[in-house]
XYZ file of C-alpha atoms in Angstrom:
526
model
C -73.339 -62.999 21.038
C -76.258 -60.932 18.747
C -78.601 -58.502 20.530
C -82.076 -58.619 19.608
C -83.551 -54.843 20.795
C -80.730 -52.823 20.540
C -80.834 -49.244 20.171
C -81.615 -47.830 17.070
C -78.697 -45.951 15.408
C -78.356 -42.135 15.954
C -76.794 -38.811 14.778
C -74.418 -38.860 11.620
C -74.863 -42.764 12.086
C -78.654 -42.925 11.159
C -78.327 -40.097 8.366
C -75.876 -42.072 6.545
C -77.914 -45.502 7.541
C -80.871 -43.778 5.447
C -78.713 -42.471 2.754
C -76.839 -45.771 2.259
C -81.177 -47.516 1.943
C -82.133 -44.852 -0.520
C -79.145 -45.179 -2.576
C -79.898 -49.182 -2.538
C -83.057 -49.333 -3.655
C -82.410 -46.246 -6.293
C -79.099 -49.106 -7.404
C -82.101 -52.069 -7.756
C -84.681 -49.896 -9.808
C -82.211 -47.463 -12.030
C -80.746 -50.847 -13.414
C -83.901 -51.976 -14.547
C -84.890 -48.411 -16.305
C -81.607 -47.185 -17.358
C -80.880 -50.830 -18.977
C -83.912 -50.105 -20.726
C -82.339 -47.425 -23.473
C -79.093 -49.486 -23.690
C -81.023 -52.165 -25.348
C -79.334 -51.493 -29.151
C -75.767 -50.930 -27.894
C -75.937 -53.977 -25.988
C -77.288 -55.939 -28.764
C -74.166 -54.369 -31.022
C -71.814 -54.680 -28.142
C -72.768 -58.532 -27.726
C -72.483 -59.387 -31.571
C -76.627 -60.694 -30.550
C -80.132 -59.596 -32.802
C -81.935 -56.795 -30.972
C -84.635 -60.014 -29.785
C -81.785 -61.293 -28.070
C -80.629 -58.715 -26.079
C -84.593 -58.397 -24.546
C -84.077 -61.312 -22.845
C -81.309 -59.701 -20.823
C -83.641 -57.374 -19.730
C -87.087 -59.133 -19.072
C -85.135 -61.766 -17.517
C -83.875 -59.679 -14.510
C -87.158 -58.668 -14.088
C -88.120 -62.317 -13.461
C -85.231 -62.415 -11.139
C -86.692 -59.429 -9.306
C -90.467 -60.862 -8.806
C -89.496 -64.470 -7.668
C -86.811 -62.808 -5.256
C -89.244 -60.420 -3.671
C -91.474 -62.874 -1.482
C -88.092 -64.986 -1.000
C -86.634 -61.357 0.957
C -89.555 -61.431 3.093
C -89.160 -65.005 4.235
C -85.621 -64.547 4.646
C -86.504 -61.020 7.336
C -88.670 -63.532 9.122
C -86.146 -66.521 9.618
C -82.890 -64.690 9.407
C -83.434 -61.236 10.199
C -83.284 -58.072 7.698
C -78.919 -56.982 7.693
C -77.375 -59.842 6.854
C -79.031 -61.027 4.058
C -79.121 -58.080 3.169
C -75.846 -57.586 3.006
C -75.049 -60.462 1.164
C -77.295 -59.505 -1.698
C -75.372 -56.111 -2.648
C -72.511 -58.301 -2.361
C -73.644 -61.297 -5.003
C -75.410 -58.080 -6.829
C -71.811 -56.341 -7.264
C -70.526 -59.720 -8.676
C -72.919 -60.645 -10.982
C -72.256 -56.712 -12.120
C -68.882 -57.708 -12.425
C -69.409 -60.403 -14.518
C -71.457 -58.835 -16.730
C -68.976 -55.874 -17.022
C -66.073 -58.275 -18.299
C -68.312 -61.278 -19.932
C -68.654 -61.490 -23.992
C -70.191 -64.269 -23.684
C -74.161 -63.989 -24.550
C -74.959 -66.555 -21.945
C -72.901 -65.852 -19.079
C -73.933 -62.450 -19.556
C -77.635 -63.375 -19.281
C -76.451 -65.790 -16.366
C -75.513 -62.468 -14.897
C -78.554 -61.047 -15.267
C -80.849 -63.116 -13.656
C -78.930 -63.409 -10.650
C -78.200 -59.639 -10.485
C -82.086 -59.147 -10.448
C -82.809 -62.059 -8.066
C -80.112 -60.023 -5.502
C -82.047 -57.467 -6.234
C -84.829 -58.215 -5.770
C -84.064 -59.655 -2.232
C -83.177 -55.998 -0.985
C -86.744 -54.999 -1.853
C -88.283 -56.064 1.178
C -84.948 -56.792 3.002
C -84.553 -52.683 2.372
C -87.787 -51.215 3.485
C -88.155 -53.568 6.342
C -84.576 -52.581 8.176
C -85.116 -48.701 7.626
C -88.472 -48.427 8.882
C -87.614 -50.736 12.321
C -84.896 -47.997 12.865
C -87.108 -45.220 13.264
C -88.707 -44.307 15.954
C -92.688 -44.940 16.663
C -93.766 -41.918 16.185
C -91.582 -41.122 12.992
C -92.177 -44.151 11.322
C -94.160 -42.595 8.779
C -91.215 -39.938 8.129
C -89.547 -43.333 7.345
C -92.091 -44.648 4.911
C -91.865 -41.482 3.165
C -87.903 -41.439 2.879
C -88.302 -44.928 1.382
C -91.841 -43.831 -1.081
C -89.720 -40.923 -2.275
C -87.067 -43.846 -3.890
C -89.551 -45.638 -5.753
C -90.768 -44.198 -8.588
C -88.180 -41.197 -8.865
C -85.161 -43.386 -10.078
C -87.289 -45.052 -12.569
C -88.945 -42.222 -13.884
C -84.807 -40.322 -14.292
C -82.982 -43.935 -15.174
C -83.511 -44.111 -19.202
C -82.192 -40.387 -19.866
C -78.979 -41.064 -17.096
C -78.791 -44.518 -18.746
C -79.388 -43.011 -22.344
C -76.034 -41.297 -21.661
C -74.249 -43.478 -20.274
C -74.087 -45.391 -23.384
C -73.429 -42.946 -25.315
C -70.959 -41.266 -23.781
C -69.252 -43.765 -21.478
C -70.188 -47.198 -22.766
C -73.131 -49.074 -21.640
C -70.592 -51.835 -19.989
C -70.315 -49.125 -17.869
C -73.124 -49.170 -16.302
C -72.311 -52.651 -14.327
C -68.513 -51.187 -13.774
C -70.494 -47.727 -11.398
C -73.026 -51.491 -9.720
C -69.683 -53.053 -8.505
C -67.750 -50.069 -6.180
C -71.233 -49.070 -4.982
C -73.016 -52.277 -4.190
C -70.010 -52.992 -1.746
C -69.805 -49.986 -0.233
C -73.967 -50.242 0.378
C -72.919 -53.557 1.372
C -70.012 -52.708 3.267
C -71.175 -49.748 5.530
C -74.680 -51.238 6.682
C -73.117 -54.516 7.616
C -70.700 -52.472 9.796
C -73.585 -49.981 10.950
C -75.542 -52.952 11.512
C -72.981 -55.892 13.014
C -73.921 -57.504 15.931
C -77.861 -56.639 15.483
C -79.458 -59.552 16.376
C -83.069 -60.470 15.048
C -86.273 -62.499 16.394
C -86.239 -65.509 14.720
C -89.778 -66.790 12.877
C -89.808 -70.509 12.117
C -91.588 -70.999 8.880
C -90.907 -73.509 6.599
C -89.813 -72.286 3.639
C -91.879 -73.847 0.389
C -88.708 -75.193 -1.790
C -91.433 -76.867 -4.038
C -93.739 -74.034 -4.541
C -90.441 -71.584 -5.368
C -89.252 -73.978 -7.781
C -92.542 -74.679 -9.484
C -93.544 -71.025 -9.953
C -89.648 -70.247 -11.507
C -90.241 -73.050 -13.810
C -93.525 -71.670 -14.731
C -92.575 -67.927 -15.263
C -89.022 -69.636 -16.840
C -90.791 -71.213 -19.428
C -93.676 -68.741 -20.203
C -90.329 -65.700 -20.381
C -89.016 -68.283 -22.818
C -91.886 -68.886 -24.972
C -92.312 -65.087 -25.080
C -88.552 -64.334 -25.884
C -88.219 -66.688 -28.450
C -91.700 -67.195 -30.162
C -90.744 -64.671 -33.367
C -87.351 -66.232 -34.023
C -88.223 -70.171 -33.736
C -92.146 -70.102 -35.434
C -93.921 -70.517 -32.594
C -95.503 -74.085 -32.304
C -93.405 -74.665 -35.412
C -90.297 -75.693 -33.072
C -89.902 -78.698 -31.051
C -88.173 -76.386 -28.782
C -91.491 -74.351 -28.125
C -94.186 -77.390 -27.618
C -91.241 -78.847 -25.079
C -91.564 -75.981 -22.924
C -95.003 -75.133 -23.565
C -95.421 -78.911 -22.379
C -93.221 -78.594 -19.291
C -95.514 -75.184 -18.422
C -98.193 -76.671 -18.666
C -97.598 -79.515 -16.281
C -95.615 -77.318 -13.897
C -98.698 -75.367 -13.630
C -101.348 -77.558 -12.701
C -99.447 -79.321 -10.392
C -98.069 -75.900 -8.395
C -102.002 -74.927 -8.034
C -102.480 -77.868 -6.329
C -99.454 -78.040 -4.507
C -99.972 -74.367 -3.120
C -103.764 -74.966 -2.419
C -102.644 -78.197 0.176
C -99.465 -76.240 1.058
C -99.204 -75.082 5.030
C -96.850 -72.607 3.987
C -97.425 -71.929 0.400
C -94.761 -69.673 -1.156
C -97.485 -67.781 -2.486
C -100.692 -67.808 -0.908
C -103.245 -68.283 -4.265
C -105.837 -68.657 -2.039
C -106.168 -64.864 -2.116
C -107.454 -65.170 -5.308
C -111.251 -65.949 -3.737
C -111.582 -62.373 -2.517
C -112.767 -60.791 -4.935
C -111.313 -56.894 -4.315
C -107.393 -58.807 -4.373
C -108.255 -60.411 -7.655
C -109.624 -57.056 -9.380
C -107.103 -54.847 -7.861
C -104.067 -57.370 -8.277
C -104.781 -58.494 -12.016
C -105.306 -54.122 -12.394
C -101.710 -53.950 -11.195
C -100.772 -56.886 -13.792
C -101.943 -55.915 -16.925
C -101.428 -51.909 -16.392
C -97.802 -52.928 -15.620
C -97.732 -55.169 -18.271
C -98.785 -52.135 -20.782
C -97.145 -49.241 -19.139
C -93.730 -51.642 -19.065
C -93.695 -52.627 -22.454
C -94.761 -49.567 -24.056
C -92.506 -47.745 -22.255
C -89.361 -50.394 -23.804
C -90.902 -50.459 -27.044
C -90.811 -46.660 -27.658
C -87.415 -46.052 -26.167
C -85.870 -49.047 -28.314
C -87.908 -47.757 -31.901
C -86.842 -44.486 -31.179
C -83.089 -45.451 -31.497
C -83.665 -48.020 -34.117
C -86.271 -47.187 -36.601
C -85.619 -42.772 -36.463
C -82.126 -42.856 -35.301
C -82.246 -41.008 -31.739
C -79.098 -41.432 -29.398
C -79.786 -42.980 -26.232
C -79.537 -40.572 -24.659
C -82.397 -38.504 -26.520
C -84.646 -41.440 -27.081
C -84.364 -41.856 -23.026
C -84.790 -37.844 -22.674
C -88.565 -38.640 -24.139
C -89.130 -40.215 -20.829
C -87.976 -36.751 -18.309
C -91.563 -35.144 -18.250
C -92.859 -38.296 -16.750
C -90.921 -37.445 -13.749
C -92.566 -33.830 -13.501
C -95.751 -35.101 -11.511
C -95.107 -38.924 -10.827
C -93.898 -38.382 -7.193
C -95.577 -35.777 -6.017
C -99.010 -37.149 -7.710
C -97.795 -40.440 -5.403
C -97.522 -38.300 -2.223
C -101.011 -36.560 -2.544
C -103.000 -40.111 -3.151
C -101.720 -41.398 -0.113
C -103.923 -38.550 1.913
C -106.961 -38.212 -0.631
C -106.815 -42.442 -0.599
C -108.194 -41.981 3.129
C -111.460 -40.003 2.536
C -112.481 -41.491 -1.485
C -113.708 -44.840 -2.312
C -110.563 -46.378 -4.146
C -112.467 -47.957 -6.711
C -113.015 -44.100 -8.283
C -109.835 -42.695 -7.642
C -108.683 -46.248 -9.222
C -111.737 -45.473 -12.498
C -110.177 -42.811 -12.965
C -106.076 -43.259 -13.369
C -107.031 -45.712 -15.775
C -108.965 -43.608 -17.643
C -105.776 -41.280 -17.973
C -103.739 -43.864 -18.956
C -105.828 -44.701 -21.482
C -106.681 -41.293 -22.824
C -102.725 -41.043 -22.858
C -102.332 -44.151 -25.209
C -105.333 -42.904 -27.377
C -103.203 -39.933 -27.815
C -99.960 -41.347 -27.980
C -101.689 -43.885 -30.973
C -101.345 -40.899 -33.047
C -97.983 -40.145 -33.657
C -95.551 -39.301 -36.373
C -92.336 -38.762 -37.553
C -92.615 -35.025 -37.496
C -91.882 -32.692 -34.820
C -91.766 -35.851 -32.770
C -90.424 -33.948 -29.118
C -93.489 -31.894 -29.324
C -95.835 -34.919 -30.230
C -94.305 -37.335 -27.400
C -93.957 -34.404 -24.287
C -97.630 -33.522 -23.201
C -98.572 -37.358 -23.199
C -95.854 -38.453 -21.399
C -96.406 -35.859 -18.664
C -100.184 -36.740 -18.459
C -98.459 -40.713 -18.213
C -96.614 -39.667 -15.354
C -99.210 -37.885 -13.769
C -101.393 -41.346 -14.327
C -98.125 -43.261 -12.882
C -97.803 -41.632 -9.909
C -101.490 -42.099 -9.163
C -101.238 -45.825 -10.366
C -100.433 -48.052 -7.351
C -102.252 -46.668 -4.077
C -105.509 -46.893 -5.207
C -105.221 -50.181 -6.734
C -103.386 -51.435 -3.308
C -105.926 -50.024 -0.956
C -108.363 -51.621 -3.264
C -106.668 -54.963 -3.252
C -105.988 -55.220 0.051
C -109.845 -54.172 1.449
C -111.223 -56.726 3.378
C -108.302 -58.891 3.889
C -107.272 -59.978 7.981
C -104.075 -57.822 8.379
C -102.021 -61.739 8.991
C -102.531 -62.107 5.044
C -102.142 -58.004 3.821
C -98.326 -58.789 3.693
C -98.815 -61.950 1.781
C -101.266 -60.080 -0.503
C -98.065 -57.376 -1.286
C -95.624 -60.195 -2.013
C -97.977 -61.805 -4.691
C -99.254 -58.920 -6.341
C -95.668 -57.685 -6.687
C -94.272 -60.846 -8.170
C -97.579 -60.433 -10.770
C -97.000 -56.602 -11.268
C -92.772 -57.376 -11.892
C -93.442 -60.339 -14.202
C -96.080 -58.585 -15.865
C -93.652 -55.727 -17.053
C -91.140 -58.411 -18.123
C -94.164 -60.432 -20.337
C -95.360 -56.849 -21.403
C -92.023 -56.034 -22.891
C -91.855 -59.064 -25.245
C -95.419 -58.716 -26.152
C -95.012 -55.287 -27.392
C -92.062 -56.958 -29.504
C -94.361 -59.268 -30.786
C -96.959 -56.758 -31.455
C -94.255 -55.098 -34.017
C -93.295 -57.888 -35.590
C -96.485 -58.833 -36.315
C -98.214 -55.573 -37.679
C -95.182 -54.668 -39.567
C -95.937 -56.626 -42.053
C -99.430 -56.122 -41.796
C -99.087 -52.675 -42.710
C -96.322 -52.692 -45.088
C -98.749 -54.979 -47.340
C -101.211 -52.397 -47.042
C -98.817 -49.371 -48.258
C -97.547 -51.861 -51.091
C -101.122 -51.971 -52.356
C -101.165 -48.317 -53.308
C -97.881 -47.766 -53.812
C -97.447 -50.051 -56.941
C -95.529 -48.101 -59.948
C -98.696 -47.799 -62.153
C -100.562 -46.091 -59.029
C -100.905 -42.189 -59.027
C -99.833 -42.221 -55.966
C -96.265 -43.410 -56.204
C -95.434 -41.076 -58.903
C -96.312 -38.451 -56.126
C -94.139 -40.422 -53.600
C -90.813 -41.249 -55.746
C -90.943 -37.426 -57.547
C -89.287 -35.150 -55.009
C -86.759 -38.286 -54.399
C -86.284 -37.474 -58.131
C -86.108 -33.945 -57.694
C -83.226 -33.977 -54.954
C -81.239 -36.014 -57.792
C -81.572 -39.429 -56.639
C -81.600 -41.999 -59.097
C -84.380 -43.917 -59.925
C -82.755 -46.563 -58.247
C -81.627 -44.890 -55.592
C -85.028 -43.238 -55.049
C -86.852 -46.781 -54.798
C -84.463 -47.613 -52.433
C -85.284 -44.622 -49.989
C -88.923 -45.374 -50.329
C -89.164 -48.204 -49.038
C -87.019 -47.398 -46.022
C -89.774 -44.900 -45.793
C -92.555 -47.185 -46.097
C -90.420 -49.822 -43.505
C -90.343 -46.797 -40.968
C -94.122 -45.779 -41.547
C -94.460 -49.513 -41.208
C -93.220 -49.683 -37.569
C -94.968 -46.207 -36.545
C -98.214 -47.680 -37.340
C -97.424 -50.681 -35.755
C -96.481 -48.865 -32.287
C -99.868 -46.818 -32.892
C -101.093 -50.334 -33.093
C -99.819 -50.817 -29.947
C -100.996 -47.976 -28.031
C -104.195 -48.061 -28.950
C -105.062 -51.708 -28.186
C -103.200 -50.431 -24.695
C -105.788 -47.472 -24.626
C -108.824 -50.292 -25.211
C -107.576 -52.378 -22.219
C -107.002 -49.826 -20.032
C -110.741 -48.796 -20.833
C -111.421 -52.349 -20.028
C -110.165 -51.916 -17.214
C -111.583 -48.527 -15.384
C -114.686 -50.763 -15.482
C -113.069 -53.871 -14.436
C -112.751 -52.136 -10.650
C -116.277 -51.152 -9.911
C -116.944 -54.832 -9.937
C -114.930 -54.672 -6.562
C -116.318 -54.397 -3.089
C -116.773 -50.371 -1.723
C -113.630 -49.632 0.129
C -114.564 -46.487 2.315
C -112.844 -46.556 5.328
C -113.919 -46.345 8.843
C -113.637 -42.776 10.651
C -111.396 -43.718 13.400
C -107.815 -45.666 11.669
C -105.008 -46.946 14.562
C -101.745 -45.640 13.930
C -100.061 -48.829 13.563
C -102.778 -49.790 10.941
C -102.577 -46.741 8.831
C -98.208 -47.199 8.863
C -99.152 -50.735 7.588
C -101.003 -49.801 4.825
C -98.899 -46.922 3.912
C -95.675 -49.291 4.173
C -97.475 -51.696 1.834
C -98.532 -49.603 -1.094
C -95.127 -47.645 -0.446
C -93.564 -51.357 -1.093
C -95.856 -52.292 -3.741
C -94.560 -49.500 -5.547
C -91.544 -50.924 -6.715
C -89.906 -51.637 -9.878
């Protein structure tokens, strides 16, 4: 018989439980961050173009995004630990499929299932953790959960690169299998027989299917647009039509549903709209630029996966400490001010990176990446506070679910959007360079003379020069992407001032403070 109000875990069981939940969160985030450094090797291992390998990351994140609200509904309907255990069992099975699969589409399906199963565990795991802490120490539980948010993501690229270089990229999935099964087994054993208080609320299958179709179509359009020549393809036209019809029907359905899958009525609140849009666009740029740089360092500049991931290690120095600091200072300042400064910091970082050149690359990247880590750590807290300001408590969790889906999906869109920018801007810069490097131009003689002096024939020197021009064109396209992101963040830093002020009342109840802190911690996901 299930015990609804069972005694909390104590002693070594409590410590083991916390360790398992922390590891579970780290595992899901690690699979999002580490995989980025592996993309070129995945493409080579599966014998597919790099653009196709990108699908396996973006679709993983779309799975994460779709599962985020589903996890909250499952916790209310059938409790937390049963779906949590089931999700990690499925995660292990999908990892096993990815480890063995040689077919691209089977592998892609495995990655999507991994993403969805992992996304379910994010809200379920946080809810499980907080429930096991006594009321007076729930803030400690939230702090433990928060520790495992940004930390795995910032450390993941270098370790993922090391796995790819040393063991092989499939070892990411071999490692997943025993770890995920161990987490499922231990959590299931520790909480066996634990009951729950059921909240009867119908699941909006229609809303879920429609948003899945919308996100799937949009992500597929972005994924294959460059390869299928956009609207010159019947397939692309069909996807656009299906997406447009589904979007129109979904909006009408969700506004009329009693228990919608996503509460889009929240967009009637100015602060929520501005905060959620800033989270979406900000993470779109951050995730997309991170993926772009890691991949291009490998395929354009010849970095190993390990070295390309190591470039992002400076972000880990200040990311988590800044998050902890901002959890405290948000109580004393208007969130608009903190958000504006943070967004201007991102703008400065990306304008700085838009001057990137090949020479002394590590020195050029270390300091801006250090600044980006500071900005990343202080990104979520003020925007989440801005987004939730003025919402009644019963709608705040729904706001976190909707904003979480938007943010994670924005990261997926950002990866392919940066690929599109490189694809479109690279030919432009190659043309501009070719215009001034004609055989009769003085610059051509100046450029090719050093190559001839090292013993290359004229034909070999010309081929080498062409490769240098291609590399410079890619770097210029990357700089364009950083410059555009910097402009966008300047615009967002102005946009947040159109929200209502968020000065908090002098006295907060403990329950309200814990709820807000839990919501902010959950918003700092992958």
